[in-house]
Amino acid sequence: MHELIGKEVEVEAMGITYTGTLVEVGEAEVHLQTDSGWVVVPLEQVVNIRAKEA
């Protein structure tokens, strides 16, 4: 996951897909910068993090 920091990603959590720039993957949370602002997702709820396809 850490290799995706600074890149556009899709994060799946609780049936929702968030799209934005991956800023940080901590021990408890994933931080994204999206067009709408900051999104913080609890790591325990994350199902998948993948690079956004062009």
Short mmCIF file of C-alpha atoms in Angstrom, two decimals:
data_model
loop_
_atom_site.label_atom_id
_atom_site.label_comp_id
_atom_site.label_asym_id
_atom_site.label_seq_id
_atom_site.Cartn_x
_atom_site.Cartn_y
_atom_site.Cartn_z
CA MET A 1 0.00 0.00 0.00
CA HIS A 2 2.78 2.45 0.83
CA GLU A 3 3.98 2.42 -2.79
CA LEU A 4 0.67 4.11 -3.73
CA ILE A 5 1.21 7.18 -1.50
CA GLY A 6 0.99 10.33 -3.62
CA LYS A 7 -0.90 8.55 -6.41
CA GLU A 8 -4.54 8.51 -7.46
CA VAL A 9 -6.24 5.50 -5.88
CA GLU A 10 -9.61 3.90 -5.26
CA VAL A 11 -10.32 2.81 -1.70
CA GLU A 12 -13.16 0.37 -1.07
CA ALA A 13 -14.71 0.44 2.40
CA MET A 14 -18.17 -0.59 3.63
CA GLY A 15 -19.63 -0.76 0.13
CA ILE A 16 -18.35 2.70 -0.85
CA THR A 17 -15.50 3.45 -3.27
CA TYR A 18 -13.53 6.62 -2.51
CA THR A 19 -11.33 8.13 -5.22
CA GLY A 20 -8.50 10.53 -4.52
CA THR A 21 -4.81 10.99 -3.82
CA LEU A 22 -3.50 8.65 -1.14
CA VAL A 23 -1.78 10.85 1.44
CA GLU A 24 -1.14 8.50 4.35
CA VAL A 25 -1.67 4.92 5.47
CA GLY A 26 -1.38 4.81 9.24
CA GLU A 27 -1.86 2.01 11.74
CA ALA A 28 -5.53 2.90 12.17
CA GLU A 29 -6.58 5.15 9.26
CA VAL A 30 -6.21 5.83 5.55
CA HIS A 31 -6.11 9.51 4.50
CA LEU A 32 -7.20 10.65 1.04
CA GLN A 33 -7.33 14.07 -0.60
CA THR A 34 -10.39 14.09 -2.85
CA ASP A 35 -12.05 16.73 -5.02
CA SER A 36 -14.51 17.25 -2.16
CA GLY A 37 -11.85 17.54 0.57
CA TRP A 38 -10.17 15.20 3.01
CA VAL A 39 -11.49 11.69 3.60
CA VAL A 40 -10.30 9.58 6.54
CA VAL A 41 -11.29 5.92 6.49
CA PRO A 42 -10.67 3.56 9.42
CA LEU A 43 -8.20 0.91 8.25
CA GLU A 44 -10.31 -1.90 9.75
CA GLN A 45 -13.11 -1.01 7.29
CA VAL A 46 -10.90 -0.93 4.18
CA VAL A 47 -11.44 -3.88 1.86
CA ASN A 48 -9.15 -2.84 -0.99
CA ILE A 49 -6.79 -0.05 -2.09
CA ARG A 50 -5.77 0.01 -5.74
CA ALA A 51 -4.29 2.45 -8.23
CA LYS A 52 -6.97 4.30 -10.16
CA GLU A 53 -7.19 3.16 -13.75
CA ALA A 54 -6.85 5.85 -16.38
#
